[in-house]
Coordinates of C-alpha atoms in Angstrom, one line a residue:
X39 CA -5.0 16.2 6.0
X40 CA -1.4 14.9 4.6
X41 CA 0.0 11.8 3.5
X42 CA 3.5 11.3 4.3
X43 CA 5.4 8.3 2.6
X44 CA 8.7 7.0 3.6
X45 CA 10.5 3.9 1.6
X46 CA 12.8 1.7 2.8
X47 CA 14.5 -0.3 -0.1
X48 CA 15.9 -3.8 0.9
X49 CA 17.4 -6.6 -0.9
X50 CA 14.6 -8.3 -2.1
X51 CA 12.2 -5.9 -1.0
X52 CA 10.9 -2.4 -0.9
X53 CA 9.0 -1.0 2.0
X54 CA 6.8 1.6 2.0
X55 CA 5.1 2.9 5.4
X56 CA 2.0 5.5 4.5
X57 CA 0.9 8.0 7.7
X58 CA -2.3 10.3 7.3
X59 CA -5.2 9.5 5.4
X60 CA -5.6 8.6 1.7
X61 CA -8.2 10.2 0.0
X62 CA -9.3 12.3 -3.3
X63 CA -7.3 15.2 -2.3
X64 CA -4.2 12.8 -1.1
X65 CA -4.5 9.6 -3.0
X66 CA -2.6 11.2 -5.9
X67 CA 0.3 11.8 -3.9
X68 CA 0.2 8.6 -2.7
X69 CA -0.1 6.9 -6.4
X70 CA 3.1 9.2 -7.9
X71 CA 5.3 7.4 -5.1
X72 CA 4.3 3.9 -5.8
X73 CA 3.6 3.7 -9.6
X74 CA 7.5 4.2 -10.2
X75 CA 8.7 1.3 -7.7
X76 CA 6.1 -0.9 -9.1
X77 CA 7.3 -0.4 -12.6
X78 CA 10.7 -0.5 -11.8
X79 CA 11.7 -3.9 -10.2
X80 CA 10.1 -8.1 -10.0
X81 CA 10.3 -8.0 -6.4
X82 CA 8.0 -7.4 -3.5
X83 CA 6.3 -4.3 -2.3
X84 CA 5.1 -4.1 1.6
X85 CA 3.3 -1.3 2.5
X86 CA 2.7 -0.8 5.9
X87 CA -0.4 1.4 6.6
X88 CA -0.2 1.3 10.5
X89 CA -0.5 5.3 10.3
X90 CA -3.6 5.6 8.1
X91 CA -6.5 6.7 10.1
X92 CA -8.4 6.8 7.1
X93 CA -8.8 6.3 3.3
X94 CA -11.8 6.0 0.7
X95 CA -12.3 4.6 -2.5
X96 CA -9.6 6.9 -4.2
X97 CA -7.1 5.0 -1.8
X98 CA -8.6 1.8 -2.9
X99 CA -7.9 2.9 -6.7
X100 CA -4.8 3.1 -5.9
X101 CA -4.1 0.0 -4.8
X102 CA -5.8 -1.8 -7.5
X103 CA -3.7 0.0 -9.8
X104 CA -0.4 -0.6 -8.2
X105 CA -1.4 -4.2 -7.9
X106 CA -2.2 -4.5 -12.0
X107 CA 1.6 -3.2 -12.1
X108 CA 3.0 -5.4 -10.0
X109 CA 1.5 -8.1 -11.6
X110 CA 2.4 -7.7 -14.9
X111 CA 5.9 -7.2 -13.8
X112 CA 5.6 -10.5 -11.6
X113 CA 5.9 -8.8 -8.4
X114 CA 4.3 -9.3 -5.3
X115 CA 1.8 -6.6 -3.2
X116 CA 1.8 -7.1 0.1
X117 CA -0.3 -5.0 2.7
X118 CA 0.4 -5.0 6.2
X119 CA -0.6 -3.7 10.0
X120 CA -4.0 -2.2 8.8
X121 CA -6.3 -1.3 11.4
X122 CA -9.6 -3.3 12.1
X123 CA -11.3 0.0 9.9
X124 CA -9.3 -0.5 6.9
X125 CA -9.4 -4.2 7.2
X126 CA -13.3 -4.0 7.2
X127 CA -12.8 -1.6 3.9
X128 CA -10.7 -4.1 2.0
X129 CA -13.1 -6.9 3.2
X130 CA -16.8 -5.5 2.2
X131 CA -14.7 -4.5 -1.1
X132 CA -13.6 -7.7 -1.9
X133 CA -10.1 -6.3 -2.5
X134 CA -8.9 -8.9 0.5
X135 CA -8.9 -12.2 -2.0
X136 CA -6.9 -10.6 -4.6
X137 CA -4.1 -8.6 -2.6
X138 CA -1.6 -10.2 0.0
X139 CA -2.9 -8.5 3.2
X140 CA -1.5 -9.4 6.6
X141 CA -1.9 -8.2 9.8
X142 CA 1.8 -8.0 11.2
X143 CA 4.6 -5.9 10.3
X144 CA 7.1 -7.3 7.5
X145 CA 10.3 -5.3 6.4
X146 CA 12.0 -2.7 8.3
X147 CA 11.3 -1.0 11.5
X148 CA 9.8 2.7 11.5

């Protein structure tokens, strides 16, 4: 399966809407578009994963990464319109206390 990433950059924001699943084999694909917007700006990233019908713990690495970034750079990470599946993921992980997750859309329209 592919990943397809699209970015929308706003004036305060920058959204990102992911379709396909993230995995081992995709998951790097996904990191080499967001690393570069988290390093680059002190604002907030949304990343709407409406389309991902899957991901694993690669995907999760990913995240944590991009939100160490963001941090540092004194951004914000903001996930939105997950399904109940990926929800569930970031919940038995414990990655739901420490990233902005929310279950409606924010940003643009796609």
């Amino acid at each position: 399966m592919n990943i397809k990433v699209d970015i929308d950059k706003l004036d305060d924001k920058t959204v990102v809407f992911v379709a396909g699943e993230i995995d081992a084999f995709t998951a790097p694909k996904l990191r080499e578009a967001l690393l570069p917007l988290a390093e680059e700006f002190k604002s907030k990233l949304i990343v709407n994963l409406k389309n991902v019908s899957y991901m694993d713990s690669t995907g999760l690495g990913v995240f944590v990464g991009l939100l160490k970034i963001i941090r540092k750079n004194d951004g914000h990470l903001n996930l939105v319109e997950l399904s109940d599946r990926l929800e569930r993921l970031f919940s038995i992980t414990g990655l739901n206390d420490i990233i902005d997750i929310s279950s409606k859309s924010e940003g643009g329209v796609q």
